[in-house]
Amino acid sequence: MEVKLNAASAANTSAWSFPDVRNIFQHRLLVHVLFWVVYVVFFGLLYGSYIDDYYNAFMVELVELPFKMALVYFNMFYLVPTFLLTRRYLEFGVYILLLTGAIAALMQYVLLPFLIHPFFCPTTCTQDNLTLYRFVKNMVNINYLVAISATMVLLRNWYQHQQSARMLSQDKLEAELKFLKGQIHPHFLFNTLNSLYSLTLKKSDNAPEMVLKLSGLMDYMLYDANAEKVPLEKELNYIRNYIDLERMRYGDRVDISFTESGSILGANIAPMMLLPFVENAFKHGVSTETENAWVRIDVKVQESNLSLRVENCKCTEKAERSAKEMASGIGLKNVCRRLELLYKDAYSLEIEDEPEVYAVHLELDLSDKADED
């Protein structure tokens, strides 16, 4: 019973609640009606206080209103789009002067003496209202409305162009990110299958385990990598599996070091963002399978800041030449472009190309504030 009473109370509250202001302004007709009501009330009170006759002031405004409305809407829906927005300023100015002059003449020399004066203000209207000064003043007053309506159209047109440009830019960004992400997957898969092929040639007992780990990596790429952000733990676990695959491939021929420090709980990162640096270290640094080859990978997380440092040796001339090719490889160019698109000013990337060592140092701000910027 208590639940039913609460529901009924909520229904009554909803029935008596005020309408949402945003919903009101979504109805264009209602907005236009409100504008003209405010206009009549404002100028009626203003002119009424000047002549000390509010009834006559409001009646004058109401009689003149249809002609002013016709001019305003003709300006909004024809003159501004046809002439002003196409930069035909002279023609627009001529038409406005002719139309406002015609409306002012109609109100002053037809409506005022034959309608307003005999019916609404026989005592307050005088011959002064038929002078050239009054005609010019009426034209200026009418042009206030013209200026307001033209400004509204220009602002609406500017806003629509801004929205269209923003949507186009967003669509272009999303398309480019999808293209870059699509490049990462086959690029990584190609390199990993080469490693698996190498083990099968040697009939290694590690081949089945490598297939299992590769299956886990593919699961991450197919499902998690499609998200905008993934937990940092998943990304690092992905890298751990990749390093395990490389350990199986190279065995004792390569000294691989992977260290982590800091808390990664609650941190998120764009998927497949760190792997290309690790992958390049193996592909270009130790793929020659020379003795004394090494790779160092260090990940540090302090609050919302991620630091990744990847180093690999240049053991031979071939490895040194391969390291030079690293900078122009698909993977590194790809990840640099993704960093620029996704993190903008929230990252720093340093590449050190020394005679015996190639190193990459990435600093990344993983905070929500960096995403908003």
GROMACS .gro file of C-alpha atoms in nm:
model
  373
    1MET     CA    1   0.000   0.000   0.000
    2GLU     CA    2   0.285   0.236   0.084
    3VAL     CA    3   0.441   0.186  -0.256
    4LYS     CA    4   0.112   0.268  -0.432
    5LEU     CA    5   0.075   0.588  -0.234
    6ASN     CA    6   0.428   0.695  -0.325
    7ALA     CA    7   0.365   0.623  -0.691
    8ALA     CA    8   0.045   0.825  -0.687
    9SER     CA    9   0.219   1.110  -0.514
   10ALA     CA   10   0.494   1.102  -0.773
   11ALA     CA   11   0.235   1.108  -1.052
   12ASN     CA   12   0.064   1.411  -0.900
   13THR     CA   13   0.395   1.587  -0.858
   14SER     CA   14   0.477   1.519  -1.221
   15ALA     CA   15   0.137   1.649  -1.331
   16TRP     CA   16   0.185   1.980  -1.149
   17SER     CA   17   0.552   2.026  -1.237
   18PHE     CA   18   0.659   2.318  -1.455
   19PRO     CA   19   0.745   2.243  -1.819
   20ASP     CA   20   1.109   2.204  -1.908
   21VAL     CA   21   1.242   2.530  -2.051
   22ARG     CA   22   1.454   2.338  -2.302
   23ASN     CA   23   1.141   2.169  -2.440
   24ILE     CA   24   0.972   2.505  -2.481
   25PHE     CA   25   1.255   2.643  -2.692
   26GLN     CA   26   1.253   2.334  -2.911
   27HIS     CA   27   0.919   2.450  -3.056
   28ARG     CA   28   0.997   2.725  -3.306
   29LEU     CA   29   0.640   2.852  -3.331
   30LEU     CA   30   0.619   2.906  -2.956
   31VAL     CA   31   0.954   3.088  -2.959
   32HIS     CA   32   0.829   3.325  -3.229
   33VAL     CA   33   0.505   3.393  -3.041
   34LEU     CA   34   0.700   3.469  -2.723
   35PHE     CA   35   0.930   3.706  -2.913
   36TRP     CA   36   0.642   3.912  -3.052
   37VAL     CA   37   0.459   3.920  -2.720
   38VAL     CA   38   0.772   4.050  -2.548
   39TYR     CA   39   0.822   4.304  -2.828
   40VAL     CA   40   0.466   4.442  -2.803
   41VAL     CA   41   0.475   4.455  -2.423
   42PHE     CA   42   0.815   4.623  -2.410
   43PHE     CA   43   0.749   4.894  -2.669
   44GLY     CA   44   0.391   4.939  -2.554
   45LEU     CA   45   0.511   5.015  -2.202
   46LEU     CA   46   0.796   5.229  -2.331
   47TYR     CA   47   0.581   5.441  -2.566
   48GLY     CA   48   0.290   5.445  -2.319
   49SER     CA   49   0.507   5.592  -2.045
   50TYR     CA   50   0.626   5.857  -2.293
   51ILE     CA   51   0.275   5.975  -2.397
   52ASP     CA   52   0.116   5.879  -2.064
   53ASP     CA   53  -0.148   5.669  -2.242
   54TYR     CA   54  -0.080   5.295  -2.230
   55TYR     CA   55  -0.405   5.194  -2.404
   56ASN     CA   56  -0.329   5.399  -2.713
   57ALA     CA   57   0.033   5.284  -2.713
   58PHE     CA   58  -0.061   4.917  -2.709
   59MET     CA   59  -0.328   4.960  -2.975
   60VAL     CA   60  -0.081   5.137  -3.205
   61GLU     CA   61   0.168   4.854  -3.160
   62LEU     CA   62  -0.097   4.591  -3.234
   63VAL     CA   63  -0.221   4.769  -3.549
   64GLU     CA   64   0.132   4.807  -3.685
   65LEU     CA   65   0.241   4.456  -3.581
   66PRO     CA   66   0.126   4.260  -3.893
   67PHE     CA   67   0.322   4.490  -4.125
   68LYS     CA   68   0.634   4.469  -3.911
   69MET     CA   69   0.602   4.091  -3.892
   70ALA     CA   70   0.569   4.067  -4.272
   71LEU     CA   71   0.888   4.270  -4.316
   72VAL     CA   72   1.081   4.073  -4.055
   73TYR     CA   73   0.994   3.731  -4.198
   74PHE     CA   74   1.050   3.844  -4.556
   75ASN     CA   75   1.393   3.963  -4.445
   76MET     CA   76   1.473   3.641  -4.255
   77PHE     CA   77   1.360   3.392  -4.515
   78TYR     CA   78   1.438   3.572  -4.839
   79LEU     CA   79   1.657   3.881  -4.821
   80VAL     CA   80   1.922   3.750  -4.581
   81PRO     CA   81   1.969   3.406  -4.747
   82THR     CA   82   1.948   3.548  -5.101
   83PHE     CA   83   2.162   3.859  -5.065
   84LEU     CA   84   2.337   3.891  -4.728
   85LEU     CA   85   2.467   3.534  -4.700
   86THR     CA   86   2.583   3.545  -5.062
   87ARG     CA   87   2.770   3.873  -4.995
   88ARG     CA   88   2.550   4.084  -5.221
   89TYR     CA   89   2.555   4.363  -4.967
   90LEU     CA   90   2.460   4.654  -5.193
   91GLU     CA   91   2.147   4.481  -5.321
   92PHE     CA   92   2.055   4.382  -4.966
   93GLY     CA   93   2.091   4.742  -4.846
   94VAL     CA   94   1.882   4.881  -5.133
   95TYR     CA   95   1.599   4.634  -5.074
   96ILE     CA   96   1.599   4.703  -4.700
   97LEU     CA   97   1.581   5.081  -4.753
   98LEU     CA   98   1.297   5.048  -5.004
   99LEU     CA   99   1.095   4.809  -4.790
  100THR     CA  100   1.142   4.993  -4.461
  101GLY     CA  101   1.056   5.319  -4.638
  102ALA     CA  102   0.740   5.164  -4.779
  103ILE     CA  103   0.634   5.022  -4.440
  104ALA     CA  104   0.711   5.351  -4.263
  105ALA     CA  105   0.513   5.546  -4.524
  106LEU     CA  106   0.221   5.304  -4.494
  107MET     CA  107   0.211   5.334  -4.115
  108GLN     CA  108   0.255   5.713  -4.113
  109TYR     CA  109   0.042   5.827  -4.405
  110VAL     CA  110  -0.227   5.555  -4.416
  111LEU     CA  111  -0.264   5.374  -4.083
  112LEU     CA  112  -0.205   5.678  -3.863
  113PRO     CA  113  -0.453   5.927  -4.020
  114PHE     CA  114  -0.720   5.679  -4.132
  115LEU     CA  115  -0.719   5.411  -3.862
  116ILE     CA  116  -0.512   5.489  -3.555
  117HIS     CA  117  -0.603   5.858  -3.522
  118PRO     CA  118  -0.983   5.830  -3.563
  119PHE     CA  119  -1.031   5.511  -3.359
  120PHE     CA  120  -0.756   5.489  -3.095
  121CYS     CA  121  -0.590   5.822  -3.020
  122PRO     CA  122  -0.797   6.119  -3.147
  123THR     CA  123  -0.655   6.350  -2.881
  124THR     CA  124  -0.290   6.255  -2.869
  125CYS     CA  125  -0.213   6.223  -3.243
  126THR     CA  126  -0.125   6.557  -3.400
  127GLN     CA  127   0.002   6.689  -3.731
  128ASP     CA  128   0.357   6.650  -3.597
  129ASN     CA  129   0.321   6.279  -3.660
  130LEU     CA  130   0.305   6.346  -4.037
  131THR     CA  131   0.638   6.529  -4.062
  132LEU     CA  132   0.953   6.409  -4.240
  133TYR     CA  133   1.128   6.382  -3.903
  134ARG     CA  134   0.865   6.135  -3.782
  135PHE     CA  135   0.900   5.939  -4.108
  136VAL     CA  136   1.276   5.902  -4.063
  137LYS     CA  137   1.227   5.807  -3.699
  138ASN     CA  138   0.979   5.538  -3.797
  139MET     CA  139   1.227   5.398  -4.050
  140VAL     CA  140   1.496   5.381  -3.780
  141ASN     CA  141   1.259   5.204  -3.542
  142ILE     CA  142   1.162   4.952  -3.808
  143ASN     CA  143   1.528   4.889  -3.890
  144TYR     CA  144   1.584   4.782  -3.529
  145LEU     CA  145   1.362   4.485  -3.602
  146VAL     CA  146   1.534   4.421  -3.935
  147ALA     CA  147   1.874   4.424  -3.765
  148ILE     CA  148   1.756   4.185  -3.493
  149SER     CA  149   1.608   3.940  -3.743
  150ALA     CA  150   1.917   3.953  -3.965
  151THR     CA  151   2.142   3.893  -3.665
  152MET     CA  152   1.934   3.593  -3.560
  153VAL     CA  153   1.963   3.439  -3.908
  154LEU     CA  154   2.338   3.504  -3.921
  155LEU     CA  155   2.391   3.351  -3.576
  156ARG     CA  156   2.183   3.047  -3.664
  157ASN     CA  157   2.372   3.006  -3.992
  158TRP     CA  158   2.707   3.039  -3.811
  159TYR     CA  159   2.601   2.785  -3.547
  160GLN     CA  160   2.490   2.535  -3.811
  161HIS     CA  161   2.819   2.574  -3.996
  162GLN     CA  162   3.009   2.523  -3.671
  163GLN     CA  163   2.810   2.210  -3.591
  164SER     CA  164   2.861   2.073  -3.943
  165ALA     CA  165   3.234   2.146  -3.929
  166ARG     CA  166   3.260   1.984  -3.588
  167MET     CA  167   3.072   1.673  -3.700
  168LEU     CA  168   3.284   1.651  -4.015
  169SER     CA  169   3.601   1.686  -3.810
  170GLN     CA  170   3.482   1.422  -3.564
  171ASP     CA  171   3.386   1.183  -3.843
  172LYS     CA  172   3.724   1.237  -4.008
  173LEU     CA  173   3.902   1.176  -3.678
  174GLU     CA  174   3.709   0.855  -3.611
  175ALA     CA  175   3.773   0.732  -3.965
  176GLU     CA  176   4.144   0.800  -3.933
  177LEU     CA  177   4.164   0.628  -3.595
  178LYS     CA  178   3.982   0.324  -3.733
  179PHE     CA  179   4.223   0.316  -4.024
  180LEU     CA  180   4.525   0.341  -3.794
  181LYS     CA  181   4.387   0.073  -3.563
  182GLY     CA  182   4.320  -0.146  -3.865
  183GLN     CA  183   4.687  -0.110  -3.962
  184ILE     CA  184   4.805  -0.219  -3.617
  185HIS     CA  185   4.627  -0.553  -3.616
  186PRO     CA  186   4.765  -0.705  -3.937
  187HIS     CA  187   5.106  -0.549  -3.867
  188PHE     CA  188   5.128  -0.718  -3.527
  189LEU     CA  189   4.977  -1.045  -3.653
  190PHE     CA  190   5.231  -1.061  -3.936
  191ASN     CA  191   5.523  -1.030  -3.695
  192THR     CA  192   5.382  -1.280  -3.446
  193LEU     CA  193   5.312  -1.540  -3.715
  194ASN     CA  194   5.671  -1.503  -3.830
  195SER     CA  195   5.780  -1.592  -3.477
  196LEU     CA  196   5.546  -1.892  -3.472
  197TYR     CA  197   5.674  -2.001  -3.812
  198SER     CA  198   6.030  -1.986  -3.680
  199LEU     CA  199   5.942  -2.217  -3.390
  200THR     CA  200   5.760  -2.467  -3.609
  201LEU     CA  201   6.061  -2.488  -3.839
  202LYS     CA  202   6.272  -2.580  -3.541
  203LYS     CA  203   6.003  -2.824  -3.417
  204SER     CA  204   6.009  -2.646  -3.083
  205ASP     CA  205   5.802  -2.782  -2.793
  206ASN     CA  206   5.703  -2.422  -2.721
  207ALA     CA  207   5.498  -2.397  -3.039
  208PRO     CA  208   5.166  -2.517  -2.880
  209GLU     CA  209   5.204  -2.274  -2.588
  210MET     CA  210   5.283  -1.999  -2.835
  211VAL     CA  211   4.964  -2.075  -3.027
  212LEU     CA  212   4.769  -2.055  -2.697
  213LYS     CA  213   4.920  -1.717  -2.607
  214LEU     CA  214   4.865  -1.593  -2.960
  215SER     CA  215   4.499  -1.694  -2.923
  216GLY     CA  216   4.477  -1.479  -2.609
  217LEU     CA  217   4.635  -1.185  -2.791
  218MET     CA  218   4.394  -1.220  -3.079
  219ASP     CA  219   4.102  -1.225  -2.835
  220TYR     CA  220   4.224  -0.892  -2.695
  221MET     CA  221   4.262  -0.741  -3.042
  222LEU     CA  222   3.921  -0.855  -3.164
  223TYR     CA  223   3.715  -0.753  -2.862
  224ASP     CA  224   3.893  -0.519  -2.620
  225ALA     CA  225   4.090  -0.321  -2.878
  226ASN     CA  226   3.769  -0.191  -3.035
  227ALA     CA  227   3.690   0.014  -2.724
  228GLU     CA  228   3.800   0.376  -2.689
  229LYS     CA  229   3.976   0.298  -2.360
  230VAL     CA  230   4.073  -0.023  -2.181
  231PRO     CA  231   4.208  -0.081  -1.830
  232LEU     CA  232   4.584  -0.031  -1.820
  233GLU     CA  233   4.613  -0.375  -1.658
  234LYS     CA  234   4.476  -0.536  -1.975
  235GLU     CA  235   4.718  -0.345  -2.196
  236LEU     CA  236   5.015  -0.445  -1.978
  237ASN     CA  237   4.899  -0.805  -1.962
  238TYR     CA  238   4.886  -0.798  -2.341
  239ILE     CA  239   5.249  -0.681  -2.346
  240ARG     CA  240   5.351  -0.952  -2.096
  241ASN     CA  241   5.204  -1.220  -2.323
  242TYR     CA  242   5.382  -1.071  -2.620
  243ILE     CA  243   5.714  -1.074  -2.432
  244ASP     CA  244   5.654  -1.437  -2.333
  245LEU     CA  245   5.609  -1.516  -2.701
  246GLU     CA  246   5.940  -1.350  -2.782
  247ARG     CA  247   6.112  -1.536  -2.497
  248MET     CA  248   5.991  -1.862  -2.649
  249ARG     CA  249   6.123  -1.759  -2.985
  250TYR     CA  250   6.469  -1.640  -2.883
  251GLY     CA  251   6.535  -1.847  -2.571
  252ASP     CA  252   6.869  -1.765  -2.409
  253ARG     CA  253   7.000  -1.576  -2.711
  254VAL     CA  254   6.833  -1.254  -2.597
  255ASP     CA  255   6.834  -1.104  -2.248
  256ILE     CA  256   6.484  -0.966  -2.193
  257SER     CA  257   6.400  -0.749  -1.894
  258PHE     CA  258   6.050  -0.627  -1.813
  259THR     CA  259   5.985  -0.426  -1.494
  260GLU     CA  260   5.676  -0.256  -1.356
  261SER     CA  261   5.629  -0.017  -1.067
  262GLY     CA  262   5.344   0.190  -0.927
  263SER     CA  263   4.972   0.131  -0.899
  264ILE     CA  264   4.775   0.072  -1.217
  265LEU     CA  265   4.433   0.030  -1.055
  266GLY     CA  266   4.168   0.253  -1.212
  267ALA     CA  267   4.397   0.371  -1.493
  268ASN     CA  268   4.273   0.348  -1.851
  269ILE     CA  269   4.452   0.383  -2.182
  270ALA     CA  270   4.375   0.369  -2.553
  271PRO     CA  271   4.421   0.005  -2.664
  272MET     CA  272   4.730  -0.107  -2.858
  273MET     CA  273   4.908   0.216  -2.765
  274LEU     CA  274   5.220   0.073  -2.598
  275LEU     CA  275   5.280  -0.247  -2.792
  276PRO     CA  276   5.432  -0.093  -3.110
  277PHE     CA  277   5.729   0.040  -2.909
  278VAL     CA  278   5.791  -0.302  -2.755
  279GLU     CA  279   5.733  -0.479  -3.084
  280ASN     CA  280   5.980  -0.257  -3.270
  281ALA     CA  281   6.248  -0.325  -3.010
  282PHE     CA  282   6.233  -0.695  -3.093
  283LYS     CA  283   6.174  -0.664  -3.464
  284HIS     CA  284   6.450  -0.413  -3.539
  285GLY     CA  285   6.683  -0.462  -3.242
  286VAL     CA  286   6.729  -0.837  -3.190
  287SER     CA  287   6.570  -1.006  -3.491
  288THR     CA  288   6.921  -1.077  -3.625
  289GLU     CA  289   6.951  -1.332  -3.338
  290THR     CA  290   7.307  -1.235  -3.253
  291GLU     CA  291   7.471  -1.315  -2.920
  292ASN     CA  292   7.458  -1.066  -2.634
  293ALA     CA  293   7.137  -0.910  -2.766
  294TRP     CA  294   6.915  -0.746  -2.506
  295VAL     CA  295   6.588  -0.559  -2.461
  296ARG     CA  296   6.490  -0.350  -2.157
  297ILE     CA  297   6.129  -0.251  -2.092
  298ASP     CA  298   6.038  -0.039  -1.791
  299VAL     CA  299   5.686   0.076  -1.700
  300LYS     CA  300   5.622   0.323  -1.417
  301VAL     CA  301   5.288   0.460  -1.304
  302GLN     CA  302   5.270   0.753  -1.062
  303GLU     CA  303   4.917   0.869  -0.993
  304SER     CA  304   4.780   0.936  -1.345
  305ASN     CA  305   5.117   0.957  -1.522
  306LEU     CA  306   5.252   0.664  -1.719
  307SER     CA  307   5.619   0.635  -1.812
  308LEU     CA  308   5.733   0.376  -2.064
  309ARG     CA  309   6.098   0.330  -2.157
  310VAL     CA  310   6.200   0.071  -2.414
  311GLU     CA  311   6.566   0.009  -2.501
  312ASN     CA  312   6.731  -0.238  -2.734
  313CYS     CA  313   7.087  -0.298  -2.839
  314LYS     CA  314   7.249  -0.243  -3.177
  315CYS     CA  315   7.457  -0.559  -3.172
  316THR     CA  316   7.572  -0.566  -3.533
  317GLU     CA  317   7.578  -0.347  -3.838
  318LYS     CA  318   7.266  -0.521  -3.958
  319ALA     CA  319   7.088  -0.451  -3.630
  320GLU     CA  320   7.203  -0.089  -3.642
  321ARG     CA  321   7.066  -0.052  -3.995
  322SER     CA  322   6.742  -0.215  -3.885
  323ALA     CA  323   6.715   0.028  -3.595
  324LYS     CA  324   6.741   0.318  -3.838
  325GLU     CA  325   6.454   0.168  -4.034
  326MET     CA  326   6.250   0.157  -3.714
  327ALA     CA  327   6.181   0.529  -3.722
  328SER     CA  328   6.025   0.500  -4.067
  329GLY     CA  329   5.833   0.178  -3.997
  330ILE     CA  330   5.454   0.151  -4.013
  331GLY     CA  331   5.416   0.065  -3.645
  332LEU     CA  332   5.603   0.363  -3.502
  333LYS     CA  333   5.447   0.616  -3.743
  334ASN     CA  334   5.110   0.468  -3.665
  335VAL     CA  335   5.139   0.500  -3.289
  336CYS     CA  336   5.280   0.853  -3.314
  337ARG     CA  337   4.980   0.960  -3.517
  338ARG     CA  338   4.740   0.796  -3.271
  339LEU     CA  339   4.912   0.973  -2.981
  340GLU     CA  340   4.867   1.303  -3.160
  341LEU     CA  341   4.498   1.239  -3.226
  342LEU     CA  342   4.401   1.090  -2.892
  343TYR     CA  343   4.625   1.262  -2.638
  344LYS     CA  344   4.726   1.588  -2.810
  345ASP     CA  345   4.925   1.783  -2.547
  346ALA     CA  346   4.897   1.512  -2.281
  347TYR     CA  347   5.204   1.316  -2.388
  348SER     CA  348   5.573   1.350  -2.465
  349LEU     CA  349   5.780   1.115  -2.678
  350GLU     CA  350   6.159   1.106  -2.693
  351ILE     CA  351   6.359   0.885  -2.926
  352GLU     CA  352   6.730   0.831  -2.855
  353ASP     CA  353   6.941   0.691  -3.137
  354GLU     CA  354   7.286   0.623  -2.988
  355PRO     CA  355   7.571   0.426  -3.153
  356GLU     CA  356   7.500   0.113  -2.946
  357VAL     CA  357   7.150   0.171  -2.806
  358TYR     CA  358   6.813   0.265  -2.946
  359ALA     CA  359   6.566   0.392  -2.684
  360VAL     CA  360   6.212   0.526  -2.676
  361HIS     CA  361   6.075   0.716  -2.376
  362LEU     CA  362   5.701   0.788  -2.357
  363GLU     CA  363   5.532   1.000  -2.090
  364LEU     CA  364   5.154   0.982  -2.096
  365ASP     CA  365   4.888   1.158  -1.888
  366LEU     CA  366   4.605   0.910  -1.827
  367SER     CA  367   4.382   1.143  -1.626
  368ASP     CA  368   4.025   1.222  -1.727
  369LYS     CA  369   4.118   1.591  -1.742
  370ALA     CA  370   4.368   1.517  -2.018
  371ASP     CA  371   4.093   1.342  -2.217
  372GLU     CA  372   3.864   1.645  -2.187
  373ASP     CA  373   4.135   1.880  -2.312
   0.00000   0.00000   0.00000
